[in-house]
Amino acid sequence: MKYIIIGAVAGGASTAARLRRLDEHAEIVIFEKGQYISYANCGLPYYIGNVIKDRNKLFVQTATSFAARFNVDVRVSTEVTAINPSVKTVSAINLLTGEEYTESYDKLVLSPGASPIRPALPGIQIEGIFTVRNVGDTDYIKGYVTESKPQKAVVIGAGFIGLEMAENLHELGLEVSVVEMGNQILAPVDLPIAAIAQKHLREKGIQLHLNTAVTGFEKEDDHLKVQLQDKAALDADLVILSIGVRPDTKLAENAGLKIGQAKGIWVNEYLQTSDPDIYAVGDAIEYANPISGQPTITFLAGPANKQGRICANNLAFGNNQKYNGSINTAIVKLFDLTVGAAGMAVKHLERNKIPHLTATIHGNSHAGYYPGAQLMTIQIAFSPENGQLLSAQVIGGEGVDKRLDVLSSVIKNKGTIYDLIEFEQAYAPPFSSAKDPVNMVGFVSENILLGGLKVIECSKLDSVEANAALIDVRTPTEFAGGTIEGAVNIPLDEIRNRLTEVPTDKPLHIFCQQGMRGYLAQRILVQSGFRNVTNLSGGYLLWKTYKDEMEQAEAEVL
Amino acid sequence: MKYIIIGAVAGGASTAARLRRLDEHAEIVIFEKGQYISYANCGLPYYIGNVIKDRNKLFVQTATSFAARFNVDVRVSTEVTAINPSVKTVSAINLLTGEEYTESYDKLVLSPGASPIRPALPGIQIEGIFTVRNVGDTDYIKGYVTESKPQKAVVIGAGFIGLEMAENLHELGLEVSVVEMGNQILAPVDLPIAAIAQKHLREKGIQLHLNTAVTGFEKEDDHLKVQLQDKAALDADLVILSIGVRPDTKLAENAGLKIGQAKGIWVNEYLQTSDPDIYAVGDAIEYANPISGQPTITFLAGPANKQGRICANNLAFGNNQKYNGSINTAIVKLFDLTVGAAGMAVKHLERNKIPHLTATIHGNSHAGYYPGAQLMTIQIAFSPENGQLLSAQVIGGEGVDKRLDVLSSVIKNKGTIYDLIEFEQAYAPPFSSAKDPVNMVGFVSENILLGGLKVIECSKLDSVEANAALIDVRTPTEFAGGTIEGAVNIPLDEIRNRLTEVPTDKPLHIFCQQGMRGYLAQRILVQSGFRNVTNLSGGYLLWKTYKDEMEQAEAEVL
C-alpha cells in the first residue's frame, strides 16, 4: 500500500506516524511545501517574545529524524501542485531545484492547513507588516525586531494569536496597540468574560482600539501609519496582521473534491473526502459542530492531531473509527490572566436559536485559607430541557485551565450540569476547596433549572423594567464604596428583619459582590412572599467590569 | 418542620445551610460537641506548619456568623448523648454548664464524623503523642511545638494526613521520621507510583521506615522512645499518630440504627438510615463503592459536602435525589511533588477480582518547548470488556491535579478510555500539549485494548520467563548510563536494520526510558514476525525507581 500525505505539520505528521505504527510495510511519502515539518506552531509568538530562547526547541521533529524513526519518505520544500484522482497521482515541484514530477498513490491524505488572511488594503505590501503562521514568518519578524529595534507595534485582530503576540511584543519592551473591528476581544467568548480580559490588558499597558477597522497603511518618514476608520491613525514600526486564517482548499477544489458550506474540504464521519481514496484532516476540513450541528472549521492543533490518528486507523483497518467533531476548546494566557472557552458561546447559541440557560459564578482556585488562592469566573450555558452542558468559559489566574478541562470533558461527553454537581475534584487545600468552583457552578445551575431561581446577566441589567427596585445586599461599607445607580442597601444578614422595607409592588433585582449573598437574599425573599425576584449573575464584580468596558468602548467610538 | 442536625463540620453544616435556603421557615437546630463549627479541617497540618499563618483563617464560619446568616440555632460545646427514635427526641448536655436536656425533632440528620484511632500501646498516654483531627488537637500541637521546641518528630502512619504532617514539621525545621506498617506509603495508590513519592521524600530528608510496626512508647530523659518491632527504637520529641480514623457510630448504634458491613451507619440511596426520620451524612456512613459495589466508608471532605446538599434536598422535597457513592478522589502535596488517585487502585481491583488492564505513561505538564514543563506519570486501569475507566493515579509536579480531575470526572461518569482519547484539552503552550497526557494514556490504552499491544508492569518484570530476552531500545549513551541486568542494546532508530540480532526463539521484553520508543520498537518487531513481544510499562524510568525502593524497603526489614 502506498500512501501520500500532503502537509507535514500537526495533522499530516500525526497521520504519517500512526500509519507507520499500524503498517510497518507500507510506503509512505509526505510532501511539505515549507522547509520544516511537525514544528511547534503554537510556540511561535513565545519564540518572538524570547520566552522560548532556543529556536531548535520549535522543532518537534526534523525531516531527517522523522524519516529515520518512522521510515517515511519526507519531501520538504516540495509543493504538490495538482491532484489527479482519476489516475491517482499528484504533481509535485521541488521548490529548491525546480524539478517537477508526478507520484502515484493508493490512498491520499490532505493536510494542507490554512493561510493567514492578508486583506487587499492600500499599503499592505509596505515592509514591516507581518502575519504569524509559520517558521518563515517568525524568523522574519524576529530578525526585524532584532535589527530594526521597533518601538511601537500595532496588532490587527484581537483573537488568541493576536493577543499572544501583543503580550510577547509588550514583554520585549514595545508599545503595543491592538485594533479590533468587533466590540470585544476574543470572539469565541462572551462579552462579560472578554471585558475582564480587556480591563487586564489595559492595566498592563496594552492600548485597545475596539469597534475600529483598519483602512490602510502608509509609510511616513521611518515609520508606518495604520489608518483607522473615523479615528486618528496609529504610528507603528511593526504591524502584526492577525485577523484570521482561511483553509487552503485550492488543491482539493481543483481536484474536484467537494467543498462544504463552511468553505472547508467536505469529509464524512471517517474523514474521507468525496473521493473514497482521499482523506483529509486539520485546519482545511469542515465538520458538523457537535452542539449546533452546523458545518464548522476548527483551527486548532489538538483536534488536528486527533484527526490524524483516526484517519490513519481508518486507512489501515478500513473505515472503523468515527470522528465526532470538535467543541473548540481553546485557551490563552494574557499576562497574569488565563481565559478559555469550550463549546458554543452564549451569543452563538442565541444566533443559532438553541435554547439555553446560563449561570455565572466566581470561585477560588484553591481553599481560601491556604495562601495564594486566586479568584476565577466561570460562565456556563446549559439546556433548559435536560441540563446538557453547552458551553463553558473560564477566566482568572491559577487553575483556570483545570476547570476548563473538566468542563470541556463534560461538554464533549454530552454530560449535564448534574455531572458538575457530582464531580469529585481532587481536593487538598493547595488544589481546590471542599466545593470546587466546578461543583459551585453546577449547584447554581441546578437552582436555576429546578429551583426556579431567576438570574439576570449583567449585560441585560440596563434593559430591565423601568419600575424595578434594585437592592444591594452587601455591607454598608461595600455599598458606600460604589454600587449600581438607584440601588438601595439592605445587607443580607439584616434582610429578615427589614422585610417591610422591601417594595411589594415592583419586580426586585438583588445583587451582592459575587452572587452568593444575592442568591441567599433571593431565597429569603421568595419564601417571604415576594414573587418577582431576580439575582444579578456574577454580582457587582462582574457588572462593574462589564459596564466600565462598555463605556470605554463607547468613548472610543466617539 | 423542626430539624435537628448532629455535627456541624463539613456534612452537617452543609445540610443546615442548604435546608435553610430551601425552607426559610423551618426550625433548624445544630449540635456540635466541639467549640467550633464548619472549620477548615484539611488546613490543620498547614496551620501547624505555619503555611497558614492566621488561625482565624481556619474558620469558614463562626457559630455566631452562621447563626446570623442562616437563622440556625447553633449549639456548640453541646454533646448529644442519646437519640430516642420512638419519641423523636435527642438528649443533649452542654459541656460547659453541665446542663442536660432533651430536644424534639421531626427529622434528624447525623453527621458525627470519625475519630482518630489511638491504639492501646504501652506508653500511648505519654505527653507529646498527638492525633490531628480537630482544632483542639491542632492548638495543642502548635502550642507544644512553640513552647517545647521539639527537634525530632516521628509520624506514625504514612497516609495523606501523616505525610502532610511530615512535610509541615520538616518545614518547621524538625527532623522527621515516618513509620508505616505497610510496604509502601499512601495505601490508596499502587506501589510503582508510591515508590516515586517515597524516593522524593527520602531526597527531601524524611526518614521512611516501612514494613515496621510501633510496639510502644517510653519516656527517656526529656524525650520519647518510639519502639519498633524488630528494629531499633526511634528518638522523638513529638509523635504524630496518624494511623487512621474510625466512624463515630456509637450514637446511631445505641439508637438501634442499622450499622452496615463496613461498620459505618447504613443509609439507603437517599442517605436515609434504617429509621425513615433519620438521615446521615459524612465520614460515619457507609455506601456502595461505585466500582466494586462493596460497602465502603469515605473519609473525605468533598463527598461529605455533596452529601449534605443531597440530604437537605431529600428532607425538603421528599426523597428525590440519589447519592451515587464516591470514587474516593484524593490528592496530596508532598514537597515539590503532587500525587493523587481516583477510583480503585490496581491492587484493590486484584483483591476484588475485578477484571482490568493497565496503562502507564509519562507526559509533560505542558508543551516541552515552553519553559518549565515538568514530567508526570499517569497510571490507569480499565475494563478489558468495554474500556470503562476504573482507576487513575497521577504523580508529578505542575498539572497533576488537573489531569486527575479530568480522569476523576470520566471515572465518575462511568466513561471509557475512548473519552480520554477524544478529550479536548485546553491547549496553549503554557497549559498542555497538542496531545495531552490524558489523551496519551487513552491512546496507549486503546493500543492495549484493541491493538493487542502487550505490556508488562515494572512490578512484574522480575517474574518473567527465565529464557526471555530483554532489549533496551534506548541510545548507547542511555544504555551505558544504566540498564536492566541482562538487557542487550538495540537502539530504536537502528532496529529495522538489525532485526537479525533479535532472538527469534524467545519471548521478547522491550524497554526504553519512558515507554514510547519501546512501543514503536514493539510495533516494528510484531510486524516483522516476532510473536511474543512485550513492552515495559512506564519504561526504565519507572522500573528503576520501583526497584530502588523495593531494595531500600528490603534492606530496612533486615
mmCIF file of N, CA and C in Angstrom, chain B residues 62-121:
data_model
loop_
_atom_site.group_PDB
_atom_site.id
_atom_site.type_symbol
_atom_site.label_atom_id
_atom_site.label_comp_id
_atom_site.label_asym_id
_atom_site.label_seq_id
_atom_site.Cartn_x
_atom_site.Cartn_y
_atom_site.Cartn_z
ATOM 1 N N THR B 62 -18.138 31.203 61.890
ATOM 2 C CA THR B 62 -18.206 31.044 63.335
ATOM 3 C C THR B 62 -19.654 30.689 63.682
ATOM 4 N N ALA B 63 -19.846 30.188 64.879
ATOM 5 C CA ALA B 63 -21.203 29.847 65.304
ATOM 6 C C ALA B 63 -22.107 31.071 65.183
ATOM 7 N N THR B 64 -21.588 32.242 65.545
ATOM 8 C CA THR B 64 -22.379 33.464 65.505
ATOM 9 C C THR B 64 -22.710 33.886 64.074
ATOM 10 N N SER B 65 -21.703 33.877 63.204
ATOM 11 C CA SER B 65 -21.964 34.326 61.836
ATOM 12 C C SER B 65 -22.882 33.351 61.112
ATOM 13 N N PHE B 66 -22.705 32.067 61.394
ATOM 14 C CA PHE B 66 -23.537 31.053 60.758
ATOM 15 C C PHE B 66 -24.983 31.205 61.220
ATOM 16 N N ALA B 67 -25.140 31.396 62.524
ATOM 17 C CA ALA B 67 -26.493 31.572 63.088
ATOM 18 C C ALA B 67 -27.169 32.793 62.484
ATOM 19 N N ALA B 68 -26.407 33.888 62.349
ATOM 20 C CA ALA B 68 -26.980 35.126 61.816
ATOM 21 C C ALA B 68 -27.383 34.965 60.361
ATOM 22 N N ARG B 69 -26.496 34.379 59.600
ATOM 23 C CA ARG B 69 -26.774 34.289 58.158
ATOM 24 C C ARG B 69 -27.875 33.302 57.840
ATOM 25 N N PHE B 70 -27.863 32.152 58.530
ATOM 26 C CA PHE B 70 -28.793 31.093 58.145
ATOM 27 C C PHE B 70 -29.960 30.922 59.119
ATOM 28 N N ASN B 71 -29.999 31.794 60.121
ATOM 29 C CA ASN B 71 -31.089 31.706 61.081
ATOM 30 C C ASN B 71 -31.207 30.285 61.632
ATOM 31 N N VAL B 72 -30.063 29.772 62.059
ATOM 32 C CA VAL B 72 -29.991 28.417 62.590
ATOM 33 C C VAL B 72 -29.603 28.512 64.067
ATOM 34 N N ASP B 73 -30.207 27.664 64.859
ATOM 35 C CA ASP B 73 -29.910 27.616 66.290
ATOM 36 C C ASP B 73 -28.661 26.734 66.478
ATOM 37 N N VAL B 74 -27.510 27.381 66.598
ATOM 38 C CA VAL B 74 -26.231 26.656 66.658
ATOM 39 C C VAL B 74 -25.844 26.448 68.115
ATOM 40 N N ARG B 75 -25.711 25.209 68.548
ATOM 41 C CA ARG B 75 -25.352 24.916 69.941
ATOM 42 C C ARG B 75 -23.993 24.220 69.978
ATOM 43 N N VAL B 76 -22.933 25.019 70.123
ATOM 44 C CA VAL B 76 -21.597 24.430 70.199
ATOM 45 C C VAL B 76 -21.325 23.950 71.616
ATOM 46 N N SER B 77 -20.234 23.234 71.808
ATOM 47 C CA SER B 77 -19.863 22.648 73.101
ATOM 48 C C SER B 77 -21.033 21.888 73.726
ATOM 49 N N THR B 78 -21.833 21.303 72.867
ATOM 50 C CA THR B 78 -23.010 20.569 73.334
ATOM 51 C C THR B 78 -23.019 19.187 72.693
ATOM 52 N N GLU B 79 -22.972 18.186 73.546
ATOM 53 C CA GLU B 79 -22.895 16.823 73.024
ATOM 54 C C GLU B 79 -24.265 16.158 73.094
ATOM 55 N N VAL B 80 -24.650 15.536 71.990
ATOM 56 C CA VAL B 80 -25.861 14.720 72.024
ATOM 57 C C VAL B 80 -25.453 13.363 72.586
ATOM 58 N N THR B 81 -26.106 12.964 73.671
ATOM 59 C CA THR B 81 -25.714 11.730 74.355
ATOM 60 C C THR B 81 -26.600 10.548 73.987
ATOM 61 N N ALA B 82 -27.788 10.839 73.479
ATOM 62 C CA ALA B 82 -28.682 9.740 73.093
ATOM 63 C C ALA B 82 -29.722 10.237 72.107
ATOM 64 N N ILE B 83 -30.160 9.301 71.275
ATOM 65 C CA ILE B 83 -31.292 9.555 70.375
ATOM 66 C C ILE B 83 -32.396 8.596 70.790
ATOM 67 N N ASN B 84 -33.589 9.117 70.865
ATOM 68 C CA ASN B 84 -34.722 8.262 71.199
ATOM 69 C C ASN B 84 -35.720 8.292 70.040
ATOM 70 N N PRO B 85 -35.503 7.413 69.055
ATOM 71 C CA PRO B 85 -36.289 7.484 67.822
ATOM 72 C C PRO B 85 -37.785 7.277 68.045
ATOM 73 N N SER B 86 -38.147 6.508 69.080
ATOM 74 C CA SER B 86 -39.574 6.197 69.249
ATOM 75 C C SER B 86 -40.373 7.440 69.613
ATOM 76 N N VAL B 87 -39.745 8.356 70.354
ATOM 77 C CA VAL B 87 -40.459 9.602 70.686
ATOM 78 C C VAL B 87 -39.870 10.801 69.930
ATOM 79 N N LYS B 88 -38.909 10.522 69.082
ATOM 80 C CA LYS B 88 -38.284 11.558 68.258
ATOM 81 C C LYS B 88 -37.707 12.718 69.086
ATOM 82 N N THR B 89 -36.821 12.316 69.996
ATOM 83 C CA THR B 89 -36.088 13.340 70.750
ATOM 84 C C THR B 89 -34.603 12.967 70.787
ATOM 85 N N VAL B 90 -33.792 13.955 71.120
ATOM 86 C CA VAL B 90 -32.391 13.677 71.446
ATOM 87 C C VAL B 90 -32.128 14.219 72.845
ATOM 88 N N SER B 91 -31.193 13.569 73.556
ATOM 89 C CA SER B 91 -30.746 14.072 74.857
ATOM 90 C C SER B 91 -29.412 14.762 74.642
ATOM 91 N N ALA B 92 -29.261 15.940 75.207
ATOM 92 C CA ALA B 92 -28.028 16.704 74.998
ATOM 93 C C ALA B 92 -27.482 17.196 76.324
ATOM 94 N N ILE B 93 -26.171 17.412 76.332
ATOM 95 C CA ILE B 93 -25.549 18.007 77.513
ATOM 96 C C ILE B 93 -24.660 19.169 77.073
ATOM 97 N N ASN B 94 -24.853 20.290 77.732
ATOM 98 C CA ASN B 94 -23.981 21.436 77.496
ATOM 99 C C ASN B 94 -22.674 21.178 78.246
ATOM 100 N N LEU B 95 -21.598 21.010 77.498
ATOM 101 C CA LEU B 95 -20.334 20.582 78.105
ATOM 102 C C LEU B 95 -19.701 21.678 78.960
ATOM 103 N N LEU B 96 -20.146 22.894 78.784
ATOM 104 C CA LEU B 96 -19.600 23.992 79.578
ATOM 105 C C LEU B 96 -20.353 24.157 80.896
ATOM 106 N N THR B 97 -21.698 24.055 80.827
ATOM 107 C CA THR B 97 -22.516 24.282 82.031
ATOM 108 C C THR B 97 -22.933 22.984 82.711
ATOM 109 N N GLY B 98 -22.852 21.874 82.002
ATOM 110 C CA GLY B 98 -23.318 20.610 82.553
ATOM 111 C C GLY B 98 -24.822 20.422 82.421
ATOM 112 N N GLU B 99 -25.502 21.410 81.884
ATOM 113 C CA GLU B 99 -26.963 21.326 81.728
ATOM 114 C C GLU B 99 -27.352 20.196 80.767
ATOM 115 N N GLU B 100 -28.310 19.381 81.204
ATOM 116 C CA GLU B 100 -28.796 18.302 80.337
ATOM 117 C C GLU B 100 -30.235 18.572 79.957
ATOM 118 N N TYR B 101 -30.605 18.241 78.736
ATOM 119 C CA TYR B 101 -31.992 18.464 78.309
ATOM 120 C C TYR B 101 -32.306 17.593 77.111
ATOM 121 N N THR B 102 -33.566 17.531 76.798
ATOM 122 C CA THR B 102 -33.955 16.818 75.580
ATOM 123 C C THR B 102 -34.536 17.830 74.598
ATOM 124 N N GLU B 103 -34.440 17.454 73.333
ATOM 125 C CA GLU B 103 -34.924 18.337 72.266
ATOM 126 C C GLU B 103 -35.655 17.442 71.264
ATOM 127 N N SER B 104 -36.805 17.875 70.836
ATOM 128 C CA SER B 104 -37.572 17.039 69.906
ATOM 129 C C SER B 104 -37.249 17.407 68.458
ATOM 130 N N TYR B 105 -37.495 16.469 67.569
ATOM 131 C CA TYR B 105 -37.281 16.724 66.135
ATOM 132 C C TYR B 105 -38.406 16.119 65.322
ATOM 133 N N ASP B 106 -38.567 16.672 64.125
ATOM 134 C CA ASP B 106 -39.381 15.989 63.114
ATOM 135 C C ASP B 106 -38.481 15.110 62.245
ATOM 136 N N LYS B 107 -37.356 15.707 61.884
ATOM 137 C CA LYS B 107 -36.369 14.955 61.104
ATOM 138 C C LYS B 107 -34.992 15.216 61.721
ATOM 139 N N LEU B 108 -34.202 14.154 61.741
ATOM 140 C CA LEU B 108 -32.880 14.227 62.366
ATOM 141 C C LEU B 108 -31.811 13.897 61.324
ATOM 142 N N VAL B 109 -30.695 14.625 61.382
ATOM 143 C CA VAL B 109 -29.567 14.340 60.497
ATOM 144 C C VAL B 109 -28.328 14.066 61.348
ATOM 145 N N LEU B 110 -27.694 12.928 61.086
ATOM 146 C CA LEU B 110 -26.471 12.578 61.806
ATOM 147 C C LEU B 110 -25.252 12.903 60.947
ATOM 148 N N SER B 111 -24.362 13.676 61.503
ATOM 149 C CA SER B 111 -23.088 13.948 60.832
ATOM 150 C C SER B 111 -21.982 13.906 61.883
ATOM 151 N N PRO B 112 -21.837 12.730 62.543
ATOM 152 C CA PRO B 112 -20.923 12.649 63.688
ATOM 153 C C PRO B 112 -19.453 12.556 63.310
ATOM 154 N N GLY B 113 -19.159 12.255 62.037
ATOM 155 C CA GLY B 113 -17.764 12.180 61.625
ATOM 156 C C GLY B 113 -17.058 10.940 62.107
ATOM 157 N N ALA B 114 -15.752 11.045 62.230
ATOM 158 C CA ALA B 114 -14.920 9.907 62.621
ATOM 159 C C ALA B 114 -13.882 10.379 63.629
ATOM 160 N N SER B 115 -13.375 9.414 64.398
ATOM 161 C CA SER B 115 -12.363 9.744 65.413
ATOM 162 C C SER B 115 -11.051 9.062 65.068
ATOM 163 N N PRO B 116 -9.961 9.735 65.356
ATOM 164 C CA PRO B 116 -8.663 9.117 65.085
ATOM 165 C C PRO B 116 -8.457 7.889 65.956
ATOM 166 N N ILE B 117 -7.858 6.888 65.364
ATOM 167 C CA ILE B 117 -7.568 5.658 66.114
ATOM 168 C C ILE B 117 -6.344 5.900 66.999
ATOM 169 N N ARG B 118 -6.494 5.562 68.259
ATOM 170 C CA ARG B 118 -5.408 5.714 69.240
ATOM 171 C C ARG B 118 -5.205 4.346 69.866
ATOM 172 N N PRO B 119 -4.280 3.558 69.287
ATOM 173 C CA PRO B 119 -4.180 2.162 69.723
ATOM 174 C C PRO B 119 -3.690 2.061 71.180
ATOM 175 N N ALA B 120 -4.114 0.995 71.843
ATOM 176 C CA ALA B 120 -3.777 0.818 73.271
ATOM 177 C C ALA B 120 -2.360 0.272 73.417
ATOM 178 N N LEU B 121 -1.395 1.027 72.930
ATOM 179 C CA LEU B 121 0.005 0.594 73.037
ATOM 180 C C LEU B 121 0.571 1.041 74.373
#
